[in-house]
PDB file of C-alpha atoms in Angstrom:
ATOM      1  CA  MET C   1     -21.532  10.293 -13.289  1.00 74.00           C
ATOM      2  CA  SER C   2     -19.204   8.674 -15.802  1.00 88.00           C
ATOM      3  CA  PHE C   3     -18.271   5.020 -15.823  1.00 90.00           C
ATOM      4  CA  LEU C   4     -14.714   5.756 -14.913  1.00 86.00           C
ATOM      5  CA  ARG C   5     -15.707   7.877 -11.851  1.00 88.00           C
ATOM      6  CA  ARG C   6     -18.232   5.191 -10.713  1.00 91.00           C
ATOM      7  CA  LEU C   7     -15.616   2.403 -11.094  1.00 91.00           C
ATOM      8  CA  HIS C   8     -13.000   4.403  -9.286  1.00 91.00           C
ATOM      9  CA  LEU C   9     -15.462   5.201  -6.544  1.00 91.00           C
ATOM     10  CA  TYR C  10     -16.604   1.683  -5.894  1.00 92.00           C
ATOM     11  CA  LEU C  11     -13.122   0.040  -6.223  1.00 91.00           C
ATOM     12  CA  GLY C  12     -11.708   2.727  -3.961  1.00 91.00           C
ATOM     13  CA  CYS C  13     -14.382   2.178  -1.276  1.00 93.00           C
ATOM     14  CA  LEU C  14     -14.048  -1.569  -1.517  1.00 93.00           C
ATOM     15  CA  PHE C  15     -10.300  -1.647  -1.014  1.00 92.00           C
ATOM     16  CA  ALA C  16      -9.766   1.525   1.067  1.00 92.00           C
ATOM     17  CA  PRO C  17      -9.775  -0.256   4.488  1.00 93.00           C
ATOM     18  CA  THR C  18      -7.193  -2.788   3.258  1.00 91.00           C
ATOM     19  CA  LEU C  19      -5.041  -0.172   1.727  1.00 91.00           C
ATOM     20  CA  ILE C  20      -5.155   1.996   4.834  1.00 92.00           C
ATOM     21  CA  PHE C  21      -4.199  -1.024   6.918  1.00 92.00           C
ATOM     22  CA  PHE C  22      -1.157  -1.826   4.743  1.00 91.00           C
ATOM     23  CA  ALA C  23      -0.070   1.787   4.662  1.00 91.00           C
ATOM     24  CA  VAL C  24      -0.211   2.152   8.463  1.00 92.00           C
ATOM     25  CA  SER C  25       1.244  -1.273   9.255  1.00 92.00           C
ATOM     26  CA  GLY C  26       3.998  -0.812   6.669  1.00 90.00           C
ATOM     27  CA  SER C  27       4.937   2.618   8.107  1.00 91.00           C
ATOM     28  CA  TRP C  28       5.780   1.237  11.471  1.00 93.00           C
ATOM     29  CA  GLN C  29       7.739  -1.586   9.815  1.00 91.00           C
ATOM     30  CA  LEU C  30       9.930   1.033   8.118  1.00 91.00           C
ATOM     31  CA  PHE C  31      11.340   1.817  11.580  1.00 91.00           C
ATOM     32  CA  ASN C  32      11.163  -1.779  12.938  1.00 90.00           C
ATOM     33  CA  TRP C  33       8.796  -0.845  15.687  1.00 91.00           C
ATOM     34  CA  HIS C  34       7.289  -4.338  15.338  1.00 91.00           C
ATOM     35  CA  GLU C  35      10.566  -6.065  16.397  1.00 91.00           C
ATOM     36  CA  SER C  36      11.918  -6.150  19.872  1.00 93.00           C
ATOM     37  CA  THR C  37      15.623  -5.553  20.238  1.00 92.00           C
ATOM     38  CA  LYS C  38      17.957  -8.453  21.185  1.00 92.00           C
ATOM     39  CA  ASP C  39      19.304  -6.507  24.105  1.00 93.00           C
ATOM     40  CA  HIS C  40      15.662  -5.905  25.336  1.00 89.00           C
ATOM     41  CA  SER C  41      16.093  -2.202  25.300  1.00 94.00           C
ATOM     42  CA  TYR C  42      12.878  -2.133  23.336  1.00 94.00           C
ATOM     43  CA  THR C  43       9.990  -4.438  23.489  1.00 94.00           C
ATOM     44  CA  ALA C  44       7.574  -4.220  20.622  1.00 93.00           C
ATOM     45  CA  PRO C  45       3.900  -3.966  21.577  1.00 94.00           C
ATOM     46  CA  GLN C  46       2.110  -7.265  20.918  1.00 92.00           C
ATOM     47  CA  ALA C  47      -0.456  -5.446  18.699  1.00 92.00           C
ATOM     48  CA  LEU C  48       2.251  -4.214  16.384  1.00 92.00           C
ATOM     49  CA  VAL C  49       3.810  -7.725  16.239  1.00 90.00           C
ATOM     50  CA  VAL C  50       0.433  -9.375  15.337  1.00 88.00           C
ATOM     51  CA  LEU C  51      -0.666  -6.810  12.818  1.00 90.00           C
ATOM     52  CA  SER C  52       2.796  -6.924  11.178  1.00 89.00           C
ATOM     53  CA  ASP C  53       2.411 -10.712  10.814  1.00 85.00           C
ATOM     54  CA  ILE C  54      -0.769 -10.079   8.936  1.00 85.00           C
ATOM     55  CA  HIS C  55       0.959  -7.493   6.780  1.00 84.00           C
ATOM     56  CA  LYS C  56       3.973  -9.689   6.063  1.00 82.00           C
ATOM     57  CA  ASP C  57       2.389 -13.206   5.932  1.00 79.00           C
ATOM     58  CA  ALA C  58      -1.320 -12.499   5.353  1.00 78.00           C
ATOM     59  CA  HIS C  59      -2.241 -14.947   8.129  1.00 73.00           C
ATOM     60  CA  ILE C  60      -2.102 -15.393  11.904  1.00 71.00           C
ATOM     61  CA  PRO C  61       0.033 -17.268  12.804  1.00 69.00           C
ATOM     62  CA  PRO C  62       2.199 -17.138   9.653  1.00 66.00           C
ATOM     63  CA  THR C  63       1.239 -20.048   7.315  1.00 70.00           C
ATOM     64  CA  PRO C  64       4.048 -22.251   6.317  1.00 69.00           C
ATOM     65  CA  ASN C  65       5.325 -22.310   2.687  1.00 66.00           C
ATOM     66  CA  ARG C  66       3.113 -19.462   1.580  1.00 71.00           C
ATOM     67  CA  LYS C  67       0.174 -21.790   1.491  1.00 77.00           C
ATOM     68  CA  PRO C  68      -2.742 -20.129  -0.430  1.00 81.00           C
ATOM     69  CA  THR C  69      -5.438 -18.819   1.926  1.00 81.00           C
ATOM     70  CA  PRO C  70      -8.685 -16.940   1.263  1.00 86.00           C
ATOM     71  CA  LEU C  71      -7.130 -13.800   2.833  1.00 84.00           C
ATOM     72  CA  ARG C  72      -4.106 -13.973   0.427  1.00 84.00           C
ATOM     73  CA  TYR C  73      -6.460 -14.149  -2.528  1.00 88.00           C
ATOM     74  CA  PHE C  74      -8.388 -11.170  -1.298  1.00 90.00           C
ATOM     75  CA  LEU C  75      -5.098  -9.195  -0.647  1.00 88.00           C
ATOM     76  CA  PHE C  76      -3.931 -10.050  -4.110  1.00 90.00           C
ATOM     77  CA  THR C  77      -7.249  -8.741  -5.456  1.00 93.00           C
ATOM     78  CA  ALA C  78      -6.738  -5.577  -3.298  1.00 92.00           C
ATOM     79  CA  ALA C  79      -3.276  -5.106  -4.924  1.00 92.00           C
ATOM     80  CA  VAL C  80      -4.872  -5.363  -8.340  1.00 94.00           C
ATOM     81  CA  GLY C  81      -7.566  -2.990  -7.182  1.00 93.00           C
ATOM     82  CA  LEU C  82      -4.980  -0.474  -5.964  1.00 92.00           C
ATOM     83  CA  VAL C  83      -3.174  -0.534  -9.308  1.00 94.00           C
ATOM     84  CA  THR C  84      -6.501  -0.199 -11.209  1.00 94.00           C
ATOM     85  CA  THR C  85      -7.800   2.641  -9.118  1.00 93.00           C
ATOM     86  CA  THR C  86      -4.507   4.442  -9.312  1.00 93.00           C
ATOM     87  CA  ILE C  87      -4.483   4.116 -13.152  1.00 94.00           C
ATOM     88  CA  LEU C  88      -8.159   5.292 -13.288  1.00 93.00           C
ATOM     89  CA  GLY C  89      -7.235   8.214 -11.034  1.00 92.00           C
ATOM     90  CA  VAL C  90      -4.459   9.250 -13.391  1.00 93.00           C
ATOM     91  CA  ILE C  91      -6.689   8.903 -16.451  1.00 93.00           C
ATOM     92  CA  MET C  92      -9.354  11.013 -14.688  1.00 92.00           C
ATOM     93  CA  ALA C  93      -6.700  13.588 -13.744  1.00 91.00           C
ATOM     94  CA  TYR C  94      -6.078  14.104 -17.406  1.00 93.00           C
ATOM     95  CA  ARG C  95      -9.585  13.683 -18.724  1.00 91.00           C
ATOM     96  CA  PHE C  96     -11.390  15.914 -16.310  1.00 88.00           C
ATOM     97  CA  SER C  97      -8.722  18.515 -15.366  1.00 87.00           C
ATOM     98  CA  GLN C  98      -8.697  22.047 -16.629  1.00 89.00           C
ATOM     99  CA  ARG C  99      -4.914  22.080 -16.164  1.00 90.00           C
ATOM    100  CA  PRO C 100      -3.365  18.656 -17.021  1.00 92.00           C
ATOM    101  CA  ILE C 101       0.115  20.113 -16.587  1.00 95.00           C
ATOM    102  CA  VAL C 102      -0.419  19.921 -12.822  1.00 92.00           C
ATOM    103  CA  ALA C 103      -1.096  16.143 -13.177  1.00 92.00           C
ATOM    104  CA  THR C 104       2.013  15.768 -15.352  1.00 95.00           C
ATOM    105  CA  VAL C 105       4.241  17.690 -12.907  1.00 95.00           C
ATOM    106  CA  SER C 106       2.826  15.672  -9.985  1.00 94.00           C
ATOM    107  CA  LEU C 107       3.578  12.381 -11.711  1.00 95.00           C
ATOM    108  CA  LEU C 108       7.059  13.500 -12.616  1.00 96.00           C
ATOM    109  CA  ILE C 109       7.769  14.568  -9.066  1.00 97.00           C
ATOM    110  CA  GLY C 110       6.408  11.207  -7.804  1.00 95.00           C
ATOM    111  CA  ILE C 111       8.901   9.443  -9.954  1.00 95.00           C
ATOM    112  CA  VAL C 112      11.875  11.706  -9.685  1.00 97.00           C
ATOM    113  CA  VAL C 113      11.996  12.289  -5.864  1.00 97.00           C
ATOM    114  CA  PRO C 114      12.037   8.599  -4.826  1.00 94.00           C
ATOM    115  CA  ALA C 115      14.548   7.819  -7.579  1.00 96.00           C
ATOM    116  CA  MET C 116      16.812  10.541  -6.431  1.00 96.00           C
ATOM    117  CA  LEU C 117      16.488   9.492  -2.805  1.00 95.00           C
ATOM    118  CA  LEU C 118      17.426   5.948  -3.784  1.00 93.00           C
ATOM    119  CA  TRP C 119      20.366   7.209  -5.769  1.00 94.00           C
ATOM    120  CA  ILE C 120      21.641   9.551  -3.106  1.00 95.00           C
ATOM    121  CA  TYR C 121      21.278   7.135  -0.213  1.00 90.00           C
ATOM    122  CA  LYS C 122      22.348   3.946  -1.938  1.00 81.00           C
TER     123      LYS C 122
END
């Protein structure tokens, strides 16, 4: 197994639980399911509130003034790991693919679709 594949594998496994947590907790925040309404027509489940605090503040309860904590350093490392493994994945898509055009088209779609949605729904 090549060095790139091993590095991608180990970094991916190390940070996968954190990345899945942030993807899931961020998804319910998109729809504000973690916030109760002021008129009390919706009460957010306590689990969503607590997990969203971790997502937003990297601490329970939220730490004042963004004080550095070990969890924040780990989460920063996870962010760097996500960027690194993503770049490694793109490199491997070109290096080991029989059809690099598929990787190119996928990357372009991944750029164009969100940009168009932002432009259309500004």
